[in-house]
Short mmCIF file of C-alpha atoms (C1' of nucleotides) in Angstrom, two decimals:
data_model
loop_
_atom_site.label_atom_id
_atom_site.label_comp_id
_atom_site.label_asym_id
_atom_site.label_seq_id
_atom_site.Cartn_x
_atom_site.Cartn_y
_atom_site.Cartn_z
CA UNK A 269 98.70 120.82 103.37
CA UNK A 270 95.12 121.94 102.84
CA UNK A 271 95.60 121.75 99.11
CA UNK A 272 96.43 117.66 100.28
CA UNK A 273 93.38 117.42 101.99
CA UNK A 274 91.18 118.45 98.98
CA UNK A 275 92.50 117.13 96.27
CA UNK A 276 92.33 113.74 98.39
CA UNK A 277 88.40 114.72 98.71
CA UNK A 278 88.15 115.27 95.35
CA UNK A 279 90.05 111.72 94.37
CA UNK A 280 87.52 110.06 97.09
CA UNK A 281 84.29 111.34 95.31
CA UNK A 282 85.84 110.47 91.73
CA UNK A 283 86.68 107.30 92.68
CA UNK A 284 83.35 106.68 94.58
CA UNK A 285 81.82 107.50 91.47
CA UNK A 286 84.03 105.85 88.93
CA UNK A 287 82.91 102.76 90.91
CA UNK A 288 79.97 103.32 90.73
CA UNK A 289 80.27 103.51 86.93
CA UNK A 290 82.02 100.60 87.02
CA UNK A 291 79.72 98.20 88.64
CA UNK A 292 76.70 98.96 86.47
CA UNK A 293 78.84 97.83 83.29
CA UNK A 294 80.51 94.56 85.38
CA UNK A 295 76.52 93.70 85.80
CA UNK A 296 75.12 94.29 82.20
CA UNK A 297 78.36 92.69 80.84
CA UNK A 298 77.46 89.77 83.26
CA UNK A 299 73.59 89.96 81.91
CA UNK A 300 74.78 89.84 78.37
CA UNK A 301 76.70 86.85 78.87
CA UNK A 302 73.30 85.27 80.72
CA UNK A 303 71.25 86.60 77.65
CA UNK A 304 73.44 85.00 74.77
CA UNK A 305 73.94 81.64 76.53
CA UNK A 306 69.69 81.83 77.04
CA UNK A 307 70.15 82.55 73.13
CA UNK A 308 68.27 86.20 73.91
CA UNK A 309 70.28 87.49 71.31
CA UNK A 310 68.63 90.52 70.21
CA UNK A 311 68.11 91.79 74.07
CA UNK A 312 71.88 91.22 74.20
CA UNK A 313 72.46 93.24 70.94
CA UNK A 314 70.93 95.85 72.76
CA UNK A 315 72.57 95.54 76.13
CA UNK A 316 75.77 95.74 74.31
CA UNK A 317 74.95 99.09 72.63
CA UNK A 318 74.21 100.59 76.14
CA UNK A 319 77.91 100.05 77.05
CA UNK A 320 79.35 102.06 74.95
CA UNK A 321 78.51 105.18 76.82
CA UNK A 322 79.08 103.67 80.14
CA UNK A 323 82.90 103.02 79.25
CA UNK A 324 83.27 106.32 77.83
CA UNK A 325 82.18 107.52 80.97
CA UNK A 326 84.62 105.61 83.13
CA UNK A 327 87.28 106.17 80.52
CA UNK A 328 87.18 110.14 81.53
CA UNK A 329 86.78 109.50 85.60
CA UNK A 330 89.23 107.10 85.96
CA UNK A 331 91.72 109.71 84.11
CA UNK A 332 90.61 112.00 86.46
CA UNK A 333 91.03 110.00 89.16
CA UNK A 334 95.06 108.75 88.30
CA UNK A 335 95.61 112.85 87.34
CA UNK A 336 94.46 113.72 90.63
CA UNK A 337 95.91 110.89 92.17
CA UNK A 338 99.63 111.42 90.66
CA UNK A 339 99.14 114.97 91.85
CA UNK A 340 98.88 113.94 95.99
CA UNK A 341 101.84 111.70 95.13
CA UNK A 342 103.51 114.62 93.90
CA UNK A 343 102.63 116.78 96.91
CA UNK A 344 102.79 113.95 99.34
CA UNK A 345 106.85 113.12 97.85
CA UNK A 346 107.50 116.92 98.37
CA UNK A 347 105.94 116.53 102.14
CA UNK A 348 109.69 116.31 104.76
CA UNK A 349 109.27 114.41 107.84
CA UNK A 350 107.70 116.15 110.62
CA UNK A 351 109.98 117.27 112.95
CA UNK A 352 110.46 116.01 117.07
CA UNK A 353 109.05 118.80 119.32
CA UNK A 354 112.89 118.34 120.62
CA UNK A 355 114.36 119.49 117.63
CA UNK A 356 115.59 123.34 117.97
CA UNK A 357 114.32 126.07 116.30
CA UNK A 358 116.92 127.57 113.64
CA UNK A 359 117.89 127.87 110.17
CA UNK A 360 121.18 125.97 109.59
CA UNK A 361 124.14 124.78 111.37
CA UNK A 362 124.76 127.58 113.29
CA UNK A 363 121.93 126.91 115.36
CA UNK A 364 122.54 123.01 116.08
CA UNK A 365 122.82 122.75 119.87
CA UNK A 366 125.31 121.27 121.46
CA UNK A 367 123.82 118.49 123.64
CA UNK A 368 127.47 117.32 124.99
CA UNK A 369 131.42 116.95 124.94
CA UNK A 370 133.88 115.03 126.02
CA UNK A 371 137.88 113.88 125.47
CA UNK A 372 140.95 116.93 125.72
CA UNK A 373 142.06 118.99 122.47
CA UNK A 374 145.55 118.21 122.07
CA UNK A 375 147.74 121.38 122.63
CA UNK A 376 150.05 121.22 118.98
CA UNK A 377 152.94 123.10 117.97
CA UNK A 378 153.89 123.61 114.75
CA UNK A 379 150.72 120.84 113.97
CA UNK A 380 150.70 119.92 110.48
CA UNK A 381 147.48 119.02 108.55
CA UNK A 382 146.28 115.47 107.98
CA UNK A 383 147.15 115.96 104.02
CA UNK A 384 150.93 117.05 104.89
CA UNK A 385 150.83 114.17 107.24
CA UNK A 386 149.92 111.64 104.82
CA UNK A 387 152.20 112.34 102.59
CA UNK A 388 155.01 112.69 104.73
CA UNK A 389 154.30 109.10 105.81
CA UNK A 390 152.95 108.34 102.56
CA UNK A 391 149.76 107.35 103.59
CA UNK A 392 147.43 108.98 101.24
CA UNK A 393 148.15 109.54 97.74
CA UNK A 394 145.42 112.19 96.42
CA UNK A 395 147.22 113.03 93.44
CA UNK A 396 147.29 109.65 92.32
CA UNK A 397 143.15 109.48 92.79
CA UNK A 398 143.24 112.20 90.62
CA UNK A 399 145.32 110.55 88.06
CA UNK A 400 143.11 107.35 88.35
CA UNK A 401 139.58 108.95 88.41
CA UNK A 402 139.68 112.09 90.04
CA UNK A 403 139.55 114.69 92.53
CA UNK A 404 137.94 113.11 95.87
CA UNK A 405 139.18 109.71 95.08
CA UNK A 406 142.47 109.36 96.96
CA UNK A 407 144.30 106.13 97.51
CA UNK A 408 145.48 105.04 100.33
CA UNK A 409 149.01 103.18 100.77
CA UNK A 410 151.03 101.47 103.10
CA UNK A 411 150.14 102.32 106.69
CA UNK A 412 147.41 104.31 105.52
CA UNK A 413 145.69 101.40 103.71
CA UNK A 414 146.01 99.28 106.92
CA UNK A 415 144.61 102.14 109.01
CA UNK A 416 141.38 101.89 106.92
CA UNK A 417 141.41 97.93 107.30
CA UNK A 418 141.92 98.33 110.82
CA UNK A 419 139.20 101.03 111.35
CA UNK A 420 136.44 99.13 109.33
CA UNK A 421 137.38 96.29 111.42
CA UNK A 422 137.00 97.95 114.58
CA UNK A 423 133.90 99.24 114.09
CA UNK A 424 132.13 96.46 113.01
CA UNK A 425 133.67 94.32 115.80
CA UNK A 426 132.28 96.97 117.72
CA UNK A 427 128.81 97.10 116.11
CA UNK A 428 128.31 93.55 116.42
CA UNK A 429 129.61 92.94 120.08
CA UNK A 430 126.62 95.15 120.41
CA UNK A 431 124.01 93.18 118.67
CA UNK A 432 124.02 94.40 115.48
CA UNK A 433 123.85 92.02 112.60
CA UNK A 434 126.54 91.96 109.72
CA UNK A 435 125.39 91.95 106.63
CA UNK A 436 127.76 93.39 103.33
CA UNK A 437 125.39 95.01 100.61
CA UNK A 438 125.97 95.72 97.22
CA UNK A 439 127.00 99.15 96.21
CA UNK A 440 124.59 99.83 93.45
CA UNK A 441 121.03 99.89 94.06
CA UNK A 442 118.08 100.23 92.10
CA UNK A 443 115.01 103.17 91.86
CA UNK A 444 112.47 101.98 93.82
CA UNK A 445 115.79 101.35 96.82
CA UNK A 446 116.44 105.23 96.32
CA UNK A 447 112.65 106.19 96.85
CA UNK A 448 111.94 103.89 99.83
CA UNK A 449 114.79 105.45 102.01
CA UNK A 450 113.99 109.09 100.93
CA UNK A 451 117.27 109.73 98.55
CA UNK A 452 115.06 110.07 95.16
CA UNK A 453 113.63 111.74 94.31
CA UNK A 454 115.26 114.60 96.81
CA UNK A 455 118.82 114.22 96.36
CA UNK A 456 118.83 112.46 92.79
CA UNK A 457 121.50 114.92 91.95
CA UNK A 458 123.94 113.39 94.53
CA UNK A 459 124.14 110.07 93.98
CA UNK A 460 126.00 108.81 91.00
CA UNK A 461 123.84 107.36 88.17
CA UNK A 462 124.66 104.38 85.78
CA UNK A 463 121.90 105.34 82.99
CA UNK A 464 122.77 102.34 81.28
CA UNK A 465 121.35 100.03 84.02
CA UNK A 466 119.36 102.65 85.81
CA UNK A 467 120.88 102.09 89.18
CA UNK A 468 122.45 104.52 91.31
CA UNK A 469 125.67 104.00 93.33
CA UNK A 470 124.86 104.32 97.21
CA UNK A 471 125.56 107.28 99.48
CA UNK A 472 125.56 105.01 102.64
CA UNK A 473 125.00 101.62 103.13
CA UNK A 474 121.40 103.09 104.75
CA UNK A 475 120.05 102.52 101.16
CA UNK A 476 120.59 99.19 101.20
CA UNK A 477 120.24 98.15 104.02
CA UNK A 478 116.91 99.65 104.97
CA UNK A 479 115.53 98.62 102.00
CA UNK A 480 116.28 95.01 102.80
CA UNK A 481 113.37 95.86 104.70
CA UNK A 482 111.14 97.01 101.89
CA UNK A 483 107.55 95.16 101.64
CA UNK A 484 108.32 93.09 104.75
CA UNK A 485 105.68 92.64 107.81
CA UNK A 486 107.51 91.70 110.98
CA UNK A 487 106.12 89.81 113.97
CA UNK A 488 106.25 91.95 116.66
CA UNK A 489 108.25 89.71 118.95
CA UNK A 490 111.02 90.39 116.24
CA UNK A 491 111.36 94.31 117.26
CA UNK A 492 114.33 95.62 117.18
CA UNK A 493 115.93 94.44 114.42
CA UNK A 494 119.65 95.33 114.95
CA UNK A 495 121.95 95.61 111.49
CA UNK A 496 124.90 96.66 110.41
CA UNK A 497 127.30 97.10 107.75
CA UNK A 498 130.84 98.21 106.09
CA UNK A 499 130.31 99.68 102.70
CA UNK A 500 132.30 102.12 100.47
CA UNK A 501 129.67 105.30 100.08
CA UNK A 502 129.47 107.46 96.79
CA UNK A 503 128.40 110.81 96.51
CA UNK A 504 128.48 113.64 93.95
CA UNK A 505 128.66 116.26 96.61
CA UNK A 506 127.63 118.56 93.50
CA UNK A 507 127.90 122.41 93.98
CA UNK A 508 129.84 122.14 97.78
CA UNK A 509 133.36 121.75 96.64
CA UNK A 510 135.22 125.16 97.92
CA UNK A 511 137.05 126.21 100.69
CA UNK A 512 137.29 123.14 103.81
CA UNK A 513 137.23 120.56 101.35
CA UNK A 514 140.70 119.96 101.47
CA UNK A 515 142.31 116.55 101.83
CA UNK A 516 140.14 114.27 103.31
CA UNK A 517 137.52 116.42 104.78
CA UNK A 518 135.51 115.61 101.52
CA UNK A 519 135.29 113.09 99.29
CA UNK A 520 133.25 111.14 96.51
CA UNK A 521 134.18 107.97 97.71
CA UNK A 522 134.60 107.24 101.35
CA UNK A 523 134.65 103.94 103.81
CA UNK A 524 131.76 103.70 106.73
CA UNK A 525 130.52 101.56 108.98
CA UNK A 526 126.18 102.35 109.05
CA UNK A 527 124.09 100.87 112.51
CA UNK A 528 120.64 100.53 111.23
CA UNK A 529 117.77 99.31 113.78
CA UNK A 530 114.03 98.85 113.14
CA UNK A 531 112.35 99.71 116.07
CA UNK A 532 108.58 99.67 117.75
CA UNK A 533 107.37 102.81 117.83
CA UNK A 534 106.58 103.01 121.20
CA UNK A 535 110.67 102.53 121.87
CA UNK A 536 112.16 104.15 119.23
CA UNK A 537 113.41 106.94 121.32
CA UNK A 538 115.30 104.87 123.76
CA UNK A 539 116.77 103.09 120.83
CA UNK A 540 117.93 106.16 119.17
CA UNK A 541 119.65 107.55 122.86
CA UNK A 542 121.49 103.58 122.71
CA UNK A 543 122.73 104.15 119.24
CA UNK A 544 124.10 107.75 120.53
CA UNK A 545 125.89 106.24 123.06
CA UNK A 546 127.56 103.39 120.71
CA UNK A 547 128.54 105.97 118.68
CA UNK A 548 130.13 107.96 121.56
CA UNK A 549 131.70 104.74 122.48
CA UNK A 550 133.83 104.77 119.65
CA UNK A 551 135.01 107.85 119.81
CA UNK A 552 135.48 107.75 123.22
CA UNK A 553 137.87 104.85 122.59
CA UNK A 554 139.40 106.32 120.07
CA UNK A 555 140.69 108.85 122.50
CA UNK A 556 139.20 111.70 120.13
CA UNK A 557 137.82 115.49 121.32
CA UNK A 558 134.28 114.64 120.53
CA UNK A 559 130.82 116.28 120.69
CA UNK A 560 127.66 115.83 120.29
CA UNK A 561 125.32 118.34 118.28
CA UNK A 562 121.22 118.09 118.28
CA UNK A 563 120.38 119.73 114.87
CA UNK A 564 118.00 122.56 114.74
CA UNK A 565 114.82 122.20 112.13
CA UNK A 566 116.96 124.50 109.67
CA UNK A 567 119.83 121.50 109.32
CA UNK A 568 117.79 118.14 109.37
CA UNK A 569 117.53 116.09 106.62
CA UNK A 570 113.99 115.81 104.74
CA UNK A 571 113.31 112.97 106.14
CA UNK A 572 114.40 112.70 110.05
CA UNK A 573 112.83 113.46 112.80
CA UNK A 574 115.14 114.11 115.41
CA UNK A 575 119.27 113.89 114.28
CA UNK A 576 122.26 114.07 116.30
CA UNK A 577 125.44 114.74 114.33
CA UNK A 578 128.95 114.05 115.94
CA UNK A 579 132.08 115.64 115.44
CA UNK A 580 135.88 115.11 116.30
CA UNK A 581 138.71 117.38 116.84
CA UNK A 582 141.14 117.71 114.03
CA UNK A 583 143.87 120.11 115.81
CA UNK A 584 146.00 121.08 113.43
CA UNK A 585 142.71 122.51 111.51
CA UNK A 586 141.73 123.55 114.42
CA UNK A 587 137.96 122.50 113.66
CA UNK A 588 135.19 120.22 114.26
CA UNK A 589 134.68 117.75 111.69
CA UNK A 590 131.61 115.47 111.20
CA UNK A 591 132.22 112.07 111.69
CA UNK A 592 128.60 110.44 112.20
CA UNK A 593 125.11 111.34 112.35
CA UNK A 594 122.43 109.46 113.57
CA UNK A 595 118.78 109.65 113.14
CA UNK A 596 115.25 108.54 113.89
CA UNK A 597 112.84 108.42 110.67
CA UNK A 598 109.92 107.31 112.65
CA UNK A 599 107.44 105.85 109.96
CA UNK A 600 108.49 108.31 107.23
CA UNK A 601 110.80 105.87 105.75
CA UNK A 602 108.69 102.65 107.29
CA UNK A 603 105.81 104.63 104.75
CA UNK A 604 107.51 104.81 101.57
CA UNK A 605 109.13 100.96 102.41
CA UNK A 606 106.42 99.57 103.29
CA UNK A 607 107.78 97.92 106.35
CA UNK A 608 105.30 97.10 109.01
CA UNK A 609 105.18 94.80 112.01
CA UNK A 610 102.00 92.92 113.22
CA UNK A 611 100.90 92.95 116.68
CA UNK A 612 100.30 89.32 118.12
CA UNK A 613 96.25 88.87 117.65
CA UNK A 614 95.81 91.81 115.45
CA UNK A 615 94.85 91.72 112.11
CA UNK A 616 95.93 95.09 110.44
CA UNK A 617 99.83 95.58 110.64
CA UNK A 618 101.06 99.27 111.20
CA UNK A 619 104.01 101.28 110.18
CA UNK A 620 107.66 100.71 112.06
CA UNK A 621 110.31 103.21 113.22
CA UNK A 622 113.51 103.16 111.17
CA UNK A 623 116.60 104.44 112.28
CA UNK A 624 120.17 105.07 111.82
CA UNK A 625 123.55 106.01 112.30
CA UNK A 626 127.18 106.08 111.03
CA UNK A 627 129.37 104.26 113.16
CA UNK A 628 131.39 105.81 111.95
CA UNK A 629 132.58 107.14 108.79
CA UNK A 630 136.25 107.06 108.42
CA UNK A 631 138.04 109.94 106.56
CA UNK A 632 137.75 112.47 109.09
CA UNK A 633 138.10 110.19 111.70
CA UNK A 634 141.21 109.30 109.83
CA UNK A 635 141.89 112.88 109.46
CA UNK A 636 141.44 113.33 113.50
CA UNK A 637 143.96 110.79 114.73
CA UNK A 638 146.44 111.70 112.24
CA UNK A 639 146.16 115.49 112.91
CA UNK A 640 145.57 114.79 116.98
CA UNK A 641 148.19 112.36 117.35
CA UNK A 642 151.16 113.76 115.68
CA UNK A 643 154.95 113.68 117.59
CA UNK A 644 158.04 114.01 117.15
CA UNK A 645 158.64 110.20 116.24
CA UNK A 646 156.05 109.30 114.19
CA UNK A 647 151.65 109.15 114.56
CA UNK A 648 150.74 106.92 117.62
CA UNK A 649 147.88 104.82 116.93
CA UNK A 650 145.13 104.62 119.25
CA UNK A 651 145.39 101.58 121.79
CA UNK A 652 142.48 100.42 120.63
CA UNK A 653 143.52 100.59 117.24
CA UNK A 654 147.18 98.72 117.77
CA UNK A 655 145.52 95.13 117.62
CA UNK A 656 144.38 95.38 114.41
CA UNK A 657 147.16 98.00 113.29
CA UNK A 658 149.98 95.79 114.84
CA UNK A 659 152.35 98.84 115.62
CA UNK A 660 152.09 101.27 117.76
CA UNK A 661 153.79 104.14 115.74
CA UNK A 662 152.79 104.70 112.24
CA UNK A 663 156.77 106.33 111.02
"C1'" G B 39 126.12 88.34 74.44
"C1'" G B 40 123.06 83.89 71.85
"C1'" A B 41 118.87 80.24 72.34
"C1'" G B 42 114.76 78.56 75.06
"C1'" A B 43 111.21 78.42 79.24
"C1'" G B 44 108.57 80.99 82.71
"C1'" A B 45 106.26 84.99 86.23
"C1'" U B 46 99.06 83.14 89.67
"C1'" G B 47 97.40 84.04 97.07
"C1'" G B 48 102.63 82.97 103.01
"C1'" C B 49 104.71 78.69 99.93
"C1'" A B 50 103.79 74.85 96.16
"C1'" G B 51 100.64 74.56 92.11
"C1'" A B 52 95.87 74.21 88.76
"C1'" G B 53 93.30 77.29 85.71
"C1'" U B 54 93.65 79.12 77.97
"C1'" G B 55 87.34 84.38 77.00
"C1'" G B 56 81.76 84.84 81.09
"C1'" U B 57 79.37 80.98 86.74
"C1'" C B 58 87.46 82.99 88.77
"C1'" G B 59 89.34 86.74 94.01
"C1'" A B 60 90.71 82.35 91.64
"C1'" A B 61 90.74 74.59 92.42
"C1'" U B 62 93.89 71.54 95.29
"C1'" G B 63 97.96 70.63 98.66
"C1'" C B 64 101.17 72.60 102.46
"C1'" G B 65 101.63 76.21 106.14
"C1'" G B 66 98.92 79.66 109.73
"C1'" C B 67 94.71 80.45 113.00
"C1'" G B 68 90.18 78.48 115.75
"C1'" G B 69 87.70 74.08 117.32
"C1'" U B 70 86.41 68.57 118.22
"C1'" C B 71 88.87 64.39 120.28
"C1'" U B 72 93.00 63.73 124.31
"C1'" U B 73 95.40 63.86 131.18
"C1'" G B 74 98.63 66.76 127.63
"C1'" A B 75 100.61 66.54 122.79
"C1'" A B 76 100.72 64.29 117.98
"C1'" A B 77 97.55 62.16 114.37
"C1'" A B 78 92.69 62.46 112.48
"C1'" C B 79 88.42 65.34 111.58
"C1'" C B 80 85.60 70.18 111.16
"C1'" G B 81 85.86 75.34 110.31
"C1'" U B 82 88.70 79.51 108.94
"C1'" U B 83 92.73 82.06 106.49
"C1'" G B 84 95.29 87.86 100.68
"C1'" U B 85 95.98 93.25 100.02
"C1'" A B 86 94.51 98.27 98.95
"C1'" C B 87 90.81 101.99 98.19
"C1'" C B 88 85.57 103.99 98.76
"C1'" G B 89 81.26 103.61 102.15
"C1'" C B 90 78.35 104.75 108.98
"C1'" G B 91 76.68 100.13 107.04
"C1'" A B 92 74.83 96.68 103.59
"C1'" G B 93 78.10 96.58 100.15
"C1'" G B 94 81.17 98.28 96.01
"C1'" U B 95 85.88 98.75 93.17
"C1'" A B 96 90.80 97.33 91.93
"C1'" C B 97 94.76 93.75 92.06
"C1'" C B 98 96.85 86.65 88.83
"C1'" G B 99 105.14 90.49 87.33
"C1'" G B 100 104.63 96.28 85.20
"C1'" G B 101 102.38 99.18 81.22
"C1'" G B 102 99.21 99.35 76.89
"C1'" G B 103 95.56 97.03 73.51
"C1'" U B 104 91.38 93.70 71.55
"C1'" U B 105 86.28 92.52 73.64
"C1'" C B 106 79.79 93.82 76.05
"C1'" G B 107 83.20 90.76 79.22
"C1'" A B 108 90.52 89.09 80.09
"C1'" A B 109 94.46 85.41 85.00
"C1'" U B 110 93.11 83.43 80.05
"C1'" C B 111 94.00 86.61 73.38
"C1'" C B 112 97.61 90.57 71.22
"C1'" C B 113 101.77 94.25 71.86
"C1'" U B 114 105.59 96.01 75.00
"C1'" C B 115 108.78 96.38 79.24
"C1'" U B 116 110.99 94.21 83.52
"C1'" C B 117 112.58 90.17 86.16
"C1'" U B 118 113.67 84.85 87.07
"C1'" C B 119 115.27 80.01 85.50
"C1'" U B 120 117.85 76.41 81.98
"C1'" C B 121 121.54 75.65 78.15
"C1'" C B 122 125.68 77.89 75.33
"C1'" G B 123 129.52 81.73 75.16
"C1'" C B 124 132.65 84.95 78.12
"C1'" C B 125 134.71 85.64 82.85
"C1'" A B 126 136.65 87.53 88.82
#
RNA sequence: GGAGAGAUGGCAGAGUGGUCGAAUGCGGCGGUCUUGAAAACCGUUGUACCGCGAGGUACCGGGGGUUCGAAUCCCUCUCUCUCCGCCA
């Protein structure tokens, strides 16, 4: 931090100087052009020998000056988001607090996992991902295909009942998307990368979506700005392929439904608690074991301030799986985007809260209400589900 | 993929080496007039950095170069548009 604050004071002085430097050649280059029009031209002869020196001089301050200035950026990009006094102390998941629960763990016998399930019903064909591109790419088939439609449809149905806005992004983005919501450069490495075209397949729809909001000033009056979106999500997931990852618990492609909201500052909190409680909604009708973690400083992301991860019930794993997670930026992302809103009257526009949240992602959700709602006859979909399922037994 | 044209302020659009941070129009804001509004007229209206301030510096798609001096000339990259080809 301190290393920050002088290398800024160092930039400030070179730059005040390079200035400096810089006007006295603007006004002899502006007397020169006075002397040879007043045909002066041996007084201009010898203005023009001056500058020689002068733009040497700048030449080596203004290299300072980018040198020191590429060095904050590099600091500054290395800088996470400052966390909310809220957040708990700890070092990683283990010390996430559990802020609350709700819906009944199925009692199972003889359970079977989601990845026996699915192919006993034929729902989920992994091996054929495998064949097609490869491990954590599974197809889904029949019922299982339909469950997907049914869940993306749900959600955004959902999401938009409660004010969000639809929008459908593309799937590839460029650079300067990755660096304005905080993925490059700290998580190059798990996004996939088309070299040819330089743009990088997204991990959540966050990426674009958010950066729709890149360079924009908003009006005040405009706060929040409610969005949301279905979008298939890519990742790498390099290096954390091991035990758990079975089935769909992990994948490199997946289907998700992302609420993102631009909020006022002053608000931001209430609109994070509101996009909480949609997300509980959901799982709530879904009829799924659910609850509700607040992540210690160990487990949140470089650039939240204050997450809140969910997870569902899968009984015949008998374990929590993480289905969204929703987050408040603050201005850390509103920084690098440039998104600002102007107060009516005021001149200078200042820095918005982003935030955002799954809503919710659907393999383990998938893998959940597979696993959960196992019997004898067949998997019963969840009422809520049967609309846009049309049966009420997948067999 | 081939050929051509282009990228200037919120938008439109001039500007081809010095007096250009940039004409003009539209839009925005303030005012005059009006019972109120419209019209008309007058004024005002980019961003970032440095400085207590006066003020200074940078920015005409990005980067580099020529020059005492670049929106303007040269190189390069990116993007957009038009036509042709291909195509869901």
């Amino acid at each position: 931090m301190s290393e920050i604050i002088t290398a800024d004071n160092d930039r400030k002085a070179t730059q005040a100087e390079a200035d400096k430097k810089q006007n006295e050649l603007n006004t002899l280059s502006k007397s020169i052009g006075e002397l040879f029009k007043s045909g002066k031209t041996d007084e201009a002869n010898e203005a023009r020998a001056k500058t020689s020196d002068l733009k040497e001089e700048i030449r080596v301050l203004n290299s300072k000056l980018s040198e020191t200035e590429s060095g904050i950026q590099k600091l500054l990009v290395q800088v996470p988001n400052l966390p909310h006094p809220s957040v708990p102390e700890g070092k990683g998941e283990d010390d996430n607090m559990v802020e609350r629960e709700g819906g009944e763990i199925p009692k199972l016998e003889n359970a079977l996992p989601h990845w026996e399930l699915a192919t006993k019903y034929d729902l989920i064909d992994f091996e054929l991902g495998t064949k097609l591109t490869g491990a954590g790419f599974p197809v889904y088939k029949g019922w299982g295909a339909k469950l997907q439609r049914a869940l993306i449809n749900f959600f955004l149905d959902e999401a938009t009942n409660a004010g969000y806005n639809e929008v459908l992004p593309p799937l590839l983005v460029n650079e300067e998307s990755g660096f304005g919501t905080g993925q490059l450069p700290d998580k190059e490495g798990q996004m996939y990368h088309v070299t040819e075209d330089n743009l990088y397949l997204i991990p959540t729809a966050e990426v674009p979506v958010t950066n729709i909001f890149r360079d924009v000033v908003l009006d005040e009056k405009e706060l929040p700005v409610k969005k949301c979106a279905y979008s298939a999500c890519f990742r790498r997931e390099a290096g954390s392929w091991g035990a758990h990852v079975r089935g769909l618990n992990r994948l490199h492609q997946f289907d998700k439904v992302e609420i993102v909201q631009v909020a006022h500052p002053d608000n931001s909190y209430d609109v994070l608690e509101q996009m909480v409680a949609h997300a509980q909604s959901l799982v709530e009708k879904l009829e799924l074991p659910w609850r509700i973690l607040r992540l210690c400083g160990g487990d949140l992301s470089f650039t939240s301030a204050l997450t809140f991860d969910f997870e569902v019930y899968s009984a015949a794993q008998e374990r929590w799986l993480e289905v969204s997670s929703v987050s408040n930026f603050e201005t850390y992302q509103a920084n690098r985007l440039k998104l600002r809103f102007r107060k009516a009257g005021e001149k200078k526009p200042q820095l918005a809260h982003t935030l955002n949240g799954s809503a919710l992602a659907l393999p383990r959700i998938v893998a959940a209400i597979l696993e959960n709602n196992q019997t004898s006859e067949g998997i019963r979909v969840p009422k809520v589900l049967v609309p846009f399922m049309g049966t009420e037994m997948i067999k």
